[in-house]
CSV table of C-alpha atoms and ligand atoms in Angstrom, one decimal:
chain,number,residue,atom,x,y,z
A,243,UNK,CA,-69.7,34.4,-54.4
A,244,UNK,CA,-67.0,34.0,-56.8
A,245,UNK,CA,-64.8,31.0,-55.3
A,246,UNK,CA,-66.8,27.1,-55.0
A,247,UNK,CA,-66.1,25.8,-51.7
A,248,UNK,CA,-63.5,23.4,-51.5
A,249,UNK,CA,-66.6,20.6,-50.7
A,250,UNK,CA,-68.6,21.7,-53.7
A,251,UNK,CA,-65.3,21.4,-56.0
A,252,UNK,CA,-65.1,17.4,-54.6
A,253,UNK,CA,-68.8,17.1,-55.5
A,254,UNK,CA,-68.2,18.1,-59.1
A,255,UNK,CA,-65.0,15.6,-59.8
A,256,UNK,CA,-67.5,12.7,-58.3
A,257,UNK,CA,-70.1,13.6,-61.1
A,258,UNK,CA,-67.4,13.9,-63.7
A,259,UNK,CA,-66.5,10.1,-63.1
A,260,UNK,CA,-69.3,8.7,-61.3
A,261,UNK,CA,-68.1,4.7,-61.8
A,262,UNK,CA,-65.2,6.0,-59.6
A,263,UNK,CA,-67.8,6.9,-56.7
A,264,UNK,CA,-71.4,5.4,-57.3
A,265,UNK,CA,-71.2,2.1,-55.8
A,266,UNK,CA,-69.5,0.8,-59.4
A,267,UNK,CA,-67.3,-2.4,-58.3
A,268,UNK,CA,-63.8,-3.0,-58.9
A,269,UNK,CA,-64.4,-5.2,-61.0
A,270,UNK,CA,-66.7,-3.0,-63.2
A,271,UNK,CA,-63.8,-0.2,-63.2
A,272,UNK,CA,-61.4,-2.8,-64.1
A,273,UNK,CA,-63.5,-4.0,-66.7
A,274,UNK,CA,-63.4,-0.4,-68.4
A,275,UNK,CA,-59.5,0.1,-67.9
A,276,UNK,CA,-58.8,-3.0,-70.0
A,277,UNK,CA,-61.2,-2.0,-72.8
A,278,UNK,CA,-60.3,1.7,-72.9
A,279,UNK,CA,-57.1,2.5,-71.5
A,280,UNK,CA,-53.5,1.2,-73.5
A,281,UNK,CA,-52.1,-1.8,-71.8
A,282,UNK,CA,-48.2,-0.6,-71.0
A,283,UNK,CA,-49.2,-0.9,-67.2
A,284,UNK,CA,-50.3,-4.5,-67.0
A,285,UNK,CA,-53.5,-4.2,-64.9
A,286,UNK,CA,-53.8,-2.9,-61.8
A,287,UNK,CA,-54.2,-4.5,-58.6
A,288,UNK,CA,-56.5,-1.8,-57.0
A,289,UNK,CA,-59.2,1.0,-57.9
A,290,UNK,CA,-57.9,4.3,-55.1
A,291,UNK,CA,-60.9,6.4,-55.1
A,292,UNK,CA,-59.8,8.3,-52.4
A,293,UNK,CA,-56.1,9.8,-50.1
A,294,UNK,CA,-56.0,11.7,-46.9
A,295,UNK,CA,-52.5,11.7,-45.1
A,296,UNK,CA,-51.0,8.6,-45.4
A,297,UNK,CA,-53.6,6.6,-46.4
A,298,UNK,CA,-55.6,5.7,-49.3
A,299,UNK,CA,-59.1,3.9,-49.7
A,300,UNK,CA,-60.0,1.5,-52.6
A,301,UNK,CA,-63.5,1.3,-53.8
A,302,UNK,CA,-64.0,-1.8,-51.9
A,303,UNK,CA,-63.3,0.3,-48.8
A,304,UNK,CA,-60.4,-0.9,-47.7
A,305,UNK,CA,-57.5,1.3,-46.1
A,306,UNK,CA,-53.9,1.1,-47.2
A,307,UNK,CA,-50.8,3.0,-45.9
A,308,UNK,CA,-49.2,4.4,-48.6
A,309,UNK,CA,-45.9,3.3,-48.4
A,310,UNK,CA,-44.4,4.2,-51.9
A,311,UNK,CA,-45.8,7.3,-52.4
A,312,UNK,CA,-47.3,7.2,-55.8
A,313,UNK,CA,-44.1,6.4,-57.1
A,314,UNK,CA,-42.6,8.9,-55.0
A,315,UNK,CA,-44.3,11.8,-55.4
A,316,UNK,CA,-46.8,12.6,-52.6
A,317,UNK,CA,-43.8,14.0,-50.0
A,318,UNK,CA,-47.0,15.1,-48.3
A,319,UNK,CA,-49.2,12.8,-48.1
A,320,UNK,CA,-52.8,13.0,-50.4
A,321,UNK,CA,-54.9,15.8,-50.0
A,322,UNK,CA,-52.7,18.4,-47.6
A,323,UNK,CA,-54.5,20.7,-46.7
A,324,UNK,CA,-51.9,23.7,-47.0
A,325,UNK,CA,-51.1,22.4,-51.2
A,326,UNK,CA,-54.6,21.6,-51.5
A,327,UNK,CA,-55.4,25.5,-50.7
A,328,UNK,CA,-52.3,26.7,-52.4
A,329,UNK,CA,-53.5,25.2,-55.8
A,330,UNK,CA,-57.3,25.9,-55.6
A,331,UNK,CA,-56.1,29.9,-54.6
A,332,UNK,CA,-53.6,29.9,-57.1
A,333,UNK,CA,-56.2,28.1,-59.8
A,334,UNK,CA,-59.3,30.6,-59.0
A,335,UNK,CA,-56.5,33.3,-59.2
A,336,UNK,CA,-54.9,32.6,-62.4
A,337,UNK,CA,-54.2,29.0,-63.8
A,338,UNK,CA,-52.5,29.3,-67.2
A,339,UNK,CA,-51.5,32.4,-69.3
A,340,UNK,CA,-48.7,30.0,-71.4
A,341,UNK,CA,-45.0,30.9,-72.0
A,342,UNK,CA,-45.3,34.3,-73.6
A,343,UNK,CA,-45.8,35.7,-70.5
A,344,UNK,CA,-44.5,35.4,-66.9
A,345,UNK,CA,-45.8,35.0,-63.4
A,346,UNK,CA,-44.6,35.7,-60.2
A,347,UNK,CA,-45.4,32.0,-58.8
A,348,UNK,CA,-42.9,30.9,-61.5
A,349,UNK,CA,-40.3,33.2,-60.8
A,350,UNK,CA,-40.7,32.8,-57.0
A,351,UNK,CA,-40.0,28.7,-57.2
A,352,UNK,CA,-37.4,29.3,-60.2
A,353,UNK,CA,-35.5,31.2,-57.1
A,354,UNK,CA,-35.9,28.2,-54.7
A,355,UNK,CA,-34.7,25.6,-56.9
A,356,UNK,CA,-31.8,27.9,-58.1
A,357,UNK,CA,-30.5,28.2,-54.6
A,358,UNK,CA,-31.3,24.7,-53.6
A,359,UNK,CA,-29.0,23.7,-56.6
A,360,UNK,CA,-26.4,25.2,-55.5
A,361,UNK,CA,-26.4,28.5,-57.4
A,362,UNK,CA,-25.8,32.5,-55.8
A,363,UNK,CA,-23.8,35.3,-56.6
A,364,UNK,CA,-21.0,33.4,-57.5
A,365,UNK,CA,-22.6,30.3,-59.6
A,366,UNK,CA,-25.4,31.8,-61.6
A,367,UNK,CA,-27.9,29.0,-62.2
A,368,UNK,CA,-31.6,28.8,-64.1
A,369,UNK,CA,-34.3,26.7,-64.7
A,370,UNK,CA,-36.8,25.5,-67.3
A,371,UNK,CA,-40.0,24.1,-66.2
A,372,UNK,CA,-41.8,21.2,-67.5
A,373,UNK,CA,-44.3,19.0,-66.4
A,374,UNK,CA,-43.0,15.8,-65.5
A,375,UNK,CA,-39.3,14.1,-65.4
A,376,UNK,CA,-38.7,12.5,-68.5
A,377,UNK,CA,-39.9,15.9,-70.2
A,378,UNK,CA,-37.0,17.5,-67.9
A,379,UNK,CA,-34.4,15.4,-69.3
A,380,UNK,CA,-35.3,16.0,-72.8
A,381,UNK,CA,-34.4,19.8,-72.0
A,382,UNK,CA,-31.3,18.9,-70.3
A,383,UNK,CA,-29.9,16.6,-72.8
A,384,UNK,CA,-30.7,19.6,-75.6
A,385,UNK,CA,-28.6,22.1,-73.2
A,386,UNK,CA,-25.7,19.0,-73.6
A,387,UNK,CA,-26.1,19.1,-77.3
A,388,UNK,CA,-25.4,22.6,-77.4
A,389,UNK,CA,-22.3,22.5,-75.8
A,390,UNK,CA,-20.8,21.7,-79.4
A,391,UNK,CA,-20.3,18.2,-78.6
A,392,UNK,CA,-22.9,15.3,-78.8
A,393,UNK,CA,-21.5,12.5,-76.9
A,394,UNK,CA,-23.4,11.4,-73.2
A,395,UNK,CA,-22.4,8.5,-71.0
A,396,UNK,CA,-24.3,7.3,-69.4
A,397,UNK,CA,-24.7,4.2,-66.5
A,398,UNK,CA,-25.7,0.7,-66.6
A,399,UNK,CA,-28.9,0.5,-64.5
A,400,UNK,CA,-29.8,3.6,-65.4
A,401,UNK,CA,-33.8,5.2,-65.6
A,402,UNK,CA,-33.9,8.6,-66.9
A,403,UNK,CA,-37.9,8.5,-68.8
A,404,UNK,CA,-39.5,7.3,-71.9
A,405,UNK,CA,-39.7,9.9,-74.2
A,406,UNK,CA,-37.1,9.5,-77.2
A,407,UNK,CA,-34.4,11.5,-75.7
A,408,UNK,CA,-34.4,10.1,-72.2
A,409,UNK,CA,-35.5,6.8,-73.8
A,410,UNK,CA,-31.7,6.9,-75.1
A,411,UNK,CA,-29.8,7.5,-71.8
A,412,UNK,CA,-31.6,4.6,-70.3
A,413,UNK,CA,-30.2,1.4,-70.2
A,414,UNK,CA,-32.9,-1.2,-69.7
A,415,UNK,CA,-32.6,-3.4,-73.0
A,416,UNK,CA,-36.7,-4.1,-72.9
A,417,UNK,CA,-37.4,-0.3,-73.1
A,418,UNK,CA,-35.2,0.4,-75.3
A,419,UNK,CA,-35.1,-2.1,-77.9
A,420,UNK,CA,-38.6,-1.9,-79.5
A,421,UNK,CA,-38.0,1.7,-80.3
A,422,UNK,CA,-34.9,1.8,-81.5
A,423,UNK,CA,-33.1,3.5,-83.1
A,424,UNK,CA,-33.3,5.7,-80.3
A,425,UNK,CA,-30.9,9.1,-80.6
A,426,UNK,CA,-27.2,8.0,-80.7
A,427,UNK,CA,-23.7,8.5,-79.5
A,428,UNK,CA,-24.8,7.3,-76.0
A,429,UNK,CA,-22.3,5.0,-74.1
A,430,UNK,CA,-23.2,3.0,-70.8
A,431,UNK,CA,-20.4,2.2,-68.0
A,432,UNK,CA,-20.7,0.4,-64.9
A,433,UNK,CA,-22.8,1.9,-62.2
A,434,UNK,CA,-20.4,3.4,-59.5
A,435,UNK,CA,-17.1,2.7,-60.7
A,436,UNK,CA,-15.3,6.0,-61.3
A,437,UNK,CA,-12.6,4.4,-62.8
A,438,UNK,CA,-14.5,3.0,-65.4
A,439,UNK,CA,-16.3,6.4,-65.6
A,440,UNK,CA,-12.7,7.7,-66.2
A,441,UNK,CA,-12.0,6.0,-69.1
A,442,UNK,CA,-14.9,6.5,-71.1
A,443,UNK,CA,-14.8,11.0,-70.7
A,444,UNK,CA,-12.4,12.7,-73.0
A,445,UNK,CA,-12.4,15.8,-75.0
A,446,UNK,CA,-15.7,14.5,-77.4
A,447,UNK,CA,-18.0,14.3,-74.2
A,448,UNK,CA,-21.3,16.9,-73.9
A,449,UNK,CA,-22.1,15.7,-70.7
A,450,UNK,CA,-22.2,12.7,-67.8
A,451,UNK,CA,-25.8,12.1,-66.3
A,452,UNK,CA,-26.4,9.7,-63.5
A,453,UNK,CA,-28.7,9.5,-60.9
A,454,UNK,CA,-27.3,10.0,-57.2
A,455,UNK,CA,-28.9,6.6,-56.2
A,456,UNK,CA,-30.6,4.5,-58.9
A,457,UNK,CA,-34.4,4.2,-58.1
A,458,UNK,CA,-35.6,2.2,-60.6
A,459,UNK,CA,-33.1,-0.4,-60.6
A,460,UNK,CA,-33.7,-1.5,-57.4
A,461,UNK,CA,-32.4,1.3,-55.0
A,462,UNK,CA,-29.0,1.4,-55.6
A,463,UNK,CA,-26.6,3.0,-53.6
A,464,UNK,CA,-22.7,3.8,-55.3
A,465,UNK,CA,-19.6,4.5,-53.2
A,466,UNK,CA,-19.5,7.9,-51.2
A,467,UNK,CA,-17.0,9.2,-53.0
A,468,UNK,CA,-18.7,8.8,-56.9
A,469,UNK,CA,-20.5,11.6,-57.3
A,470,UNK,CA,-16.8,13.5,-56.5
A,471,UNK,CA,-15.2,11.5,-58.4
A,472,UNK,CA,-17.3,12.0,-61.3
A,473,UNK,CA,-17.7,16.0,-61.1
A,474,UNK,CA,-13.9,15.9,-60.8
A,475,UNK,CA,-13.7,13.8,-64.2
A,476,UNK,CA,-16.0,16.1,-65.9
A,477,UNK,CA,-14.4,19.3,-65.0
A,478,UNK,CA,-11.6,17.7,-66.1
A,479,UNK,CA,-12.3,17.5,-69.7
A,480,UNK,CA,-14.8,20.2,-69.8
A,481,UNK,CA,-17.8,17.8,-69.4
A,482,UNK,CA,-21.1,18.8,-68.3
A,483,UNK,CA,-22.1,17.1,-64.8
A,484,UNK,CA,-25.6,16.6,-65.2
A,485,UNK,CA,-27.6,14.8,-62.0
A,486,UNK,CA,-31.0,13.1,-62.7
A,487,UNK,CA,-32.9,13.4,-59.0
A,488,UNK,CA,-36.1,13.0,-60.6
A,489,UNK,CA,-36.5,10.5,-57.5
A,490,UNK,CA,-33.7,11.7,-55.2
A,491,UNK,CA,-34.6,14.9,-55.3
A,492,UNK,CA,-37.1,17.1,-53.2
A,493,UNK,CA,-36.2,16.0,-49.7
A,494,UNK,CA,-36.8,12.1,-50.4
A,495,UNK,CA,-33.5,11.2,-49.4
A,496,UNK,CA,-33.4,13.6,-45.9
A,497,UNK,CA,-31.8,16.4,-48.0
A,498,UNK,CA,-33.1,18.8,-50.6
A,499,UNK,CA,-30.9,17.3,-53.5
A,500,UNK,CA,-29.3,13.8,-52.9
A,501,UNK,CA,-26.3,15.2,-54.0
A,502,UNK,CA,-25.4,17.9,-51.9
A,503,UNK,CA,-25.8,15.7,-49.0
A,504,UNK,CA,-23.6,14.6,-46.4
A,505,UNK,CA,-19.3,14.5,-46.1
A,506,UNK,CA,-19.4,14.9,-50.3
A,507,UNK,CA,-21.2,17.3,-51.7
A,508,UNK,CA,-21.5,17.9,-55.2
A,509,UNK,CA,-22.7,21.1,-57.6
A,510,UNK,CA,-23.8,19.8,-60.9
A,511,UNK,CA,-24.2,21.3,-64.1
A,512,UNK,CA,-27.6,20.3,-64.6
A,513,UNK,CA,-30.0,18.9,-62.4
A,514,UNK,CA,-33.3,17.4,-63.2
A,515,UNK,CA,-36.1,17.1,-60.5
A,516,UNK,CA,-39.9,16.2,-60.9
A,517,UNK,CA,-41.6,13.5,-58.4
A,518,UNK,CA,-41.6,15.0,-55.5
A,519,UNK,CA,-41.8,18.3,-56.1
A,520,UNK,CA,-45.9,19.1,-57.1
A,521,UNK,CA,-46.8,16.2,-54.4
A,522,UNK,CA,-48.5,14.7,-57.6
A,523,UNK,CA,-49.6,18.0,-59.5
A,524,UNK,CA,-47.3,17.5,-62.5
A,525,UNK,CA,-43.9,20.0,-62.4
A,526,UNK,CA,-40.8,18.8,-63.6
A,527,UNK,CA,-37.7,21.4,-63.5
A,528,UNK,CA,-34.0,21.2,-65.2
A,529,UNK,CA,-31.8,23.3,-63.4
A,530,UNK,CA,-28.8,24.5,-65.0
A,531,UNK,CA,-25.7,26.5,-63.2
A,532,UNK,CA,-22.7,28.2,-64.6
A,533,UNK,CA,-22.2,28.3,-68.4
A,534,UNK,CA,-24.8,25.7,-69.0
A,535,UNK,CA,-27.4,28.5,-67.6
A,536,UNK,CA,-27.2,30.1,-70.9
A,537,UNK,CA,-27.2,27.4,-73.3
A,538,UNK,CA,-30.2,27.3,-74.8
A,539,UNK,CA,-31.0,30.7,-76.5
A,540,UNK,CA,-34.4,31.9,-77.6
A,541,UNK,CA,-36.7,30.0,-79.9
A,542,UNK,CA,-34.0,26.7,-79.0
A,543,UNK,CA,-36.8,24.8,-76.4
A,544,UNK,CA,-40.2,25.1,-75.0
A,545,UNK,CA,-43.2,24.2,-73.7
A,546,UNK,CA,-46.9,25.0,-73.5
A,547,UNK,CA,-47.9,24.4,-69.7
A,548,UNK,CA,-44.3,24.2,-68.0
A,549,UNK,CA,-44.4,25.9,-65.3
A,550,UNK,CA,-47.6,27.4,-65.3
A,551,UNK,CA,-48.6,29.3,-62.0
A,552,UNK,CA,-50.9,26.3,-60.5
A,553,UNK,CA,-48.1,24.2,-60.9
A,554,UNK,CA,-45.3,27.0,-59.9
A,555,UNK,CA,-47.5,27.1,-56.5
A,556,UNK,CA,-47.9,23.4,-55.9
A,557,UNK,CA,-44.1,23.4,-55.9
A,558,UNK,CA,-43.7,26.4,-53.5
A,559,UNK,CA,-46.0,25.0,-50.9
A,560,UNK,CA,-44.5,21.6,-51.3
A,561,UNK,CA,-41.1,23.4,-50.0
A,562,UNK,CA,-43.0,25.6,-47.6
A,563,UNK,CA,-44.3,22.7,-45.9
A,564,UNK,CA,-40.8,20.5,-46.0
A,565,UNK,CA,-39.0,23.0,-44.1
A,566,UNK,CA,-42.3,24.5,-41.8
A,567,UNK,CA,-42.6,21.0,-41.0
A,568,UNK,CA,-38.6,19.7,-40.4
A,569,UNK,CA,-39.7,16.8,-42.9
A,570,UNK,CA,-36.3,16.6,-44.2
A,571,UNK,CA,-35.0,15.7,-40.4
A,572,UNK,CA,-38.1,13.4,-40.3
A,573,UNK,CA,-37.3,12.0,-43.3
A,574,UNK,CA,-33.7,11.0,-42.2
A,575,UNK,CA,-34.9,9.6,-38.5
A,576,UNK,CA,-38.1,7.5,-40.5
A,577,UNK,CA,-35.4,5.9,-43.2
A,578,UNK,CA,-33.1,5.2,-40.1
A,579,UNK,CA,-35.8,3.5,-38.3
A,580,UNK,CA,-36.7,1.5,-41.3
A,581,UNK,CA,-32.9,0.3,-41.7
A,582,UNK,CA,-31.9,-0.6,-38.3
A,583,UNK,CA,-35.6,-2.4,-37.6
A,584,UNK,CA,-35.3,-4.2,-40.8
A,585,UNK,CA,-32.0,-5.4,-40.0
A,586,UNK,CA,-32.8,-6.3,-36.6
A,587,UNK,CA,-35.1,-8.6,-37.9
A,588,UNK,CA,-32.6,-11.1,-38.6
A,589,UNK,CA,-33.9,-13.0,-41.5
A,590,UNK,CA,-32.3,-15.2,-43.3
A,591,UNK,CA,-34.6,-13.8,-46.4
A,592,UNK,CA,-33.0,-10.4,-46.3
A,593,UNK,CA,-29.5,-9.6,-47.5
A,594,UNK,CA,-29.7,-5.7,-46.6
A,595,UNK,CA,-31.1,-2.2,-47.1
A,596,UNK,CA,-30.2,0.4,-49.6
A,597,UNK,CA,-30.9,3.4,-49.9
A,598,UNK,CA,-30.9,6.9,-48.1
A,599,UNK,CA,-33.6,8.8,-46.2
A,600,UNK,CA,-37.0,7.7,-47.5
A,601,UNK,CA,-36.2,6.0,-50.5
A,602,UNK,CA,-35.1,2.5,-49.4
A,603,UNK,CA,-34.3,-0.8,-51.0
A,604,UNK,CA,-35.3,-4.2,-48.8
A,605,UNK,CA,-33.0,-6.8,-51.0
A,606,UNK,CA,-33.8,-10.0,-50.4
A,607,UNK,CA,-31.8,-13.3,-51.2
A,608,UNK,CA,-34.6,-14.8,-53.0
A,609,UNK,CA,-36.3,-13.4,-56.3
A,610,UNK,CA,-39.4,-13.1,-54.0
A,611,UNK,CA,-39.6,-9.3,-54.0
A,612,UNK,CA,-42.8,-9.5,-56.1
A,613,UNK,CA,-45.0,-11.5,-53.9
A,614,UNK,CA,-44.1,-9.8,-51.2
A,615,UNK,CA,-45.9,-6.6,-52.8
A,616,UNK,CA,-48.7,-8.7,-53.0
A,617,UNK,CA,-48.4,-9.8,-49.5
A,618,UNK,CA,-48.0,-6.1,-48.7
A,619,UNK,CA,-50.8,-5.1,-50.2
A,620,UNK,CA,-53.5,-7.9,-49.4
A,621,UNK,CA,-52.9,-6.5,-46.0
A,622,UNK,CA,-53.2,-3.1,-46.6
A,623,UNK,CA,-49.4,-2.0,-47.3
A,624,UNK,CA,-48.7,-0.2,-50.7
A,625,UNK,CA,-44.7,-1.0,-51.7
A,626,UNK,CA,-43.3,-2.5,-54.8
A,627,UNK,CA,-40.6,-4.5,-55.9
A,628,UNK,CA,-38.6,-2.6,-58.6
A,629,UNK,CA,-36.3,-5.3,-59.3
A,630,UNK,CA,-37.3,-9.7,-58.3
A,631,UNK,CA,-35.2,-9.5,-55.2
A,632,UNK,CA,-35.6,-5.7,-54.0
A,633,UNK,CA,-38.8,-4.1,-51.8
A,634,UNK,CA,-38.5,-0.2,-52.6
A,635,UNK,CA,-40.5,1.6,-49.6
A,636,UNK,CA,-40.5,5.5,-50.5
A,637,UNK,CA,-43.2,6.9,-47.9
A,638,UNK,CA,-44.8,10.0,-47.8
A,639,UNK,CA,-42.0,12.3,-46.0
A,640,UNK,CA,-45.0,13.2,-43.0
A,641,UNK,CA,-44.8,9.7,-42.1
A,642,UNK,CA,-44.7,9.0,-38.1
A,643,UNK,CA,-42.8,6.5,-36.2
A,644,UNK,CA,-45.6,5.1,-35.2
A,645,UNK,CA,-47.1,4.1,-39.2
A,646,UNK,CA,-43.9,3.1,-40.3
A,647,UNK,CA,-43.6,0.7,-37.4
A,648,UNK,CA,-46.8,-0.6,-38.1
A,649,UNK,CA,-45.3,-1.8,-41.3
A,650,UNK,CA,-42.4,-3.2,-40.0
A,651,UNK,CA,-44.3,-5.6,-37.7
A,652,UNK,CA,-45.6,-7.0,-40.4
A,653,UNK,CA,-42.4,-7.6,-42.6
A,654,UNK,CA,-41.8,-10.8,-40.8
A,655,UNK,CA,-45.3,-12.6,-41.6
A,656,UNK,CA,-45.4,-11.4,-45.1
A,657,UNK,CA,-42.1,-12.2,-45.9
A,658,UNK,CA,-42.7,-15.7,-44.7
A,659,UNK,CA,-46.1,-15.6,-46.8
A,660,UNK,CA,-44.0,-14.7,-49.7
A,661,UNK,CA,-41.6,-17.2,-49.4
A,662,UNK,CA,-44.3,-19.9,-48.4
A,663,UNK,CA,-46.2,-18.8,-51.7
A,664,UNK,CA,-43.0,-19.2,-53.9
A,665,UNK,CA,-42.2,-22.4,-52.7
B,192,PLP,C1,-39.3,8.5,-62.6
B,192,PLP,C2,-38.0,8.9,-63.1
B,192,PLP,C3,-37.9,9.6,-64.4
B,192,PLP,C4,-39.1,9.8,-65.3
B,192,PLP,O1,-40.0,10.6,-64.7
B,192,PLP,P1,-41.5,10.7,-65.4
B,192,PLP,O2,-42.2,11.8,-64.6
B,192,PLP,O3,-42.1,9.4,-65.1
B,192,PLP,O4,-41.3,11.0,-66.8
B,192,PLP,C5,-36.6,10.0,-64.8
B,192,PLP,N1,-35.6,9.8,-64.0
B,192,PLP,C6,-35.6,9.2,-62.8
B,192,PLP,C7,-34.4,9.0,-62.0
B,192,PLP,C8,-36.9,8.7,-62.3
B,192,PLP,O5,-36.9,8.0,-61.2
């Protein structure tokens, strides 16, 4: 016997952090965090210990439907069964030989992404792997600096990562601020207006990066006709289009990328992806077409684990399953259901939904978005409220009619616990 069966393999990870499985409280766990973990996430509201579907357990016992996703990421749910045995083959196979050498897993999902992005025989189009989205940005934004100009706009609203680089193309003055200064000649326009957008690209501009619709700001949708506008702009003054669906991407919005969707489809330069694509095994990938393909030469980026063959695999079965499964059509009918119910509700709290496919923004007319989370989650629901007055609900893609409804008969009563807490 040469491979551990998949049973023994959970044994070993419960021995490796016992507190996580041996009867330790929450509280006990919670204790630990604080004392040995930094504090940039504020402390948590709940200790998972275990996922199956679209569900996850705390260690008080108590089930949640996991309604965001872990931030996005888990498309399919925790612990599917075809990833799961995609990984664990792949990892008693070969996990990690490092960059000097390739592997076919690599090369395989390289080819997916490059035709999901748009490129063929006529648009040649490549990709370097890393490991999470921030990390993908940083290698797009050196491609933009080596088009011989350094200049990036960028929008207001915009999330793009943490890192340095990233750090720079994202607006949010609390993130920003402590660490500056950040890396320059980054300007900021209004989010969606391609006049504006117009104005501020000329002949000094590397490159325009904005996300298709604006997760972390709240689920932000711009006009139709934007993403056009701004590819037109860019060709225009020989601008690199560069498209951060980092949380569009990977079939979260009902198609593969959020910008070749629909009546206006758009082929970017660059395009970043990362959530959704390893179901929560880290992969992060920039995708480059046409002349940005080849610029970044040899020696001019890298990385130790990106794209390594377990993670090269998670990413294939993650697209295996989308389409085996018709999770992008599913994803399209569970996000309508979710707008037209919500909005048959009626309430006088909420002022709309945003958003496309399974990544949807509840705004609300009150700044009550955050105790409704708790709401949500005191009775079992997992969301969270990106901005005070929006509810972002990004389920797991798999999710039936019959789960998401059982969240949306309970949006009235939290909602009115939310707003009966605030008051
Ligand atoms: C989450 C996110 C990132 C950063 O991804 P990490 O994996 O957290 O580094 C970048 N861009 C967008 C649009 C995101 O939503």
């Amino acid at each position: 016997m040469t491979h551990t069966a998949p049973g023994t393999a959970v044994t070993d990870a419960a021995r490796l952090a016992p507190a996580l499985s041996e009867g330790a409280t929450t509280a006990a766990v919670l204790q630990g965090y604080q004392q040995s973990m930094i504090g940039v996430f504020g402390t948590p509201k709940r200790v998972f210990v275990r996922g199956e579907g679209v569900h996850v357990w705390d260690a008080e016992g108590r089930k949640h439907l996991d309604l965001l996703s872990g931030l996005a990421v888990t498309a399919l749910g925790h612990a599917h069964p075809f990833v799961l045995s995609a990984i664990t083959s792949q990892l008693s196979t070969l996990g990690h030989v490092s960059n000097f050498f390739a592997t076919p897993a690599q090369v395989a999902l390289a080819e997916r992404l490059v035709a999901m992005a748009g490129g063929g025989p006529d648009l040649p189009a490549k990709v370097f792997f890393a490991n999470s989205g921030t990390e993908a940005n940083e290698a797009a934004l050196k491609i933009t600096r080596r088009t011989g100009r350094t200049k990036v706009v960028a929008a207001e609203g915009a999330f793009h990562g943490r890192t340095m680089g990233a750090l720079s193309l994202t607006a949010k003055a609390s993130y920003r601020e402590p660490f500056e200064p950040l890396p320059g000649d980054v300007v900021f326009v209004p989010y969606g207006d391609a006049a504006a957008l117009a104005a501020a690209v000329d002949e000094t501009v590397a490159a325009v990066v904005l996300e298709p619709i604006q997760g972390e700001n709240g689920v932000v949708t711009p006009p139709a006709d934007y993403l056009t506008e701004a590819r037109r702009i860019t060709r225009e003054h020989g601008a690199l289009l560069w498209l951060d669906e980092v949380q569009t991407g990977m079939g979260r919005t009902g198609s593969w990328l959020a910008s070749q969707a629909g009546e206006h489809p758009v082929t970017a330069d660059l395009v970043t992806v990362a959530k959704g694509l390893g179901n929560g095994f880290p992969v992060g990938a920039c995708i480059a077409t046409g002349t940005a393909a080849d610029l970044l030469g040899a020696g001019e980026h890298g990385t130790t684990f990106g794209g390594n063959p377990v993670a090269a695999i998670a990413g294939l079965a993650v697209i295996s399953v989308i389409e085996r499964d018709g999770l992008l059509a599913n994803a399209t009918a569970r996000g309508e259901q979710l707008r037209s119910a919500v909005e048959a509700l009626g309430s006088p709290l909420v002022a709309g939904v945003t958003g496309r496919g399974l990544l949807r923004g509840i705004r609300l007319h009150q700044p009550v978005a955050p105790a409704v989370a708790d709401a949500a989650l005191e009775a079992g629901y997992i969301v969270n409220a990106p901005r005070p007055d929006v509810l972002r609900v990004a389920p797991p893609l798999i999710i039936t009619a019959d789960q998401l409804q059982t969240f949306l008969d309970a949006l009235p009563g939290l909602l009115e616990t939310a707003v009966g807490g605030a008051a």
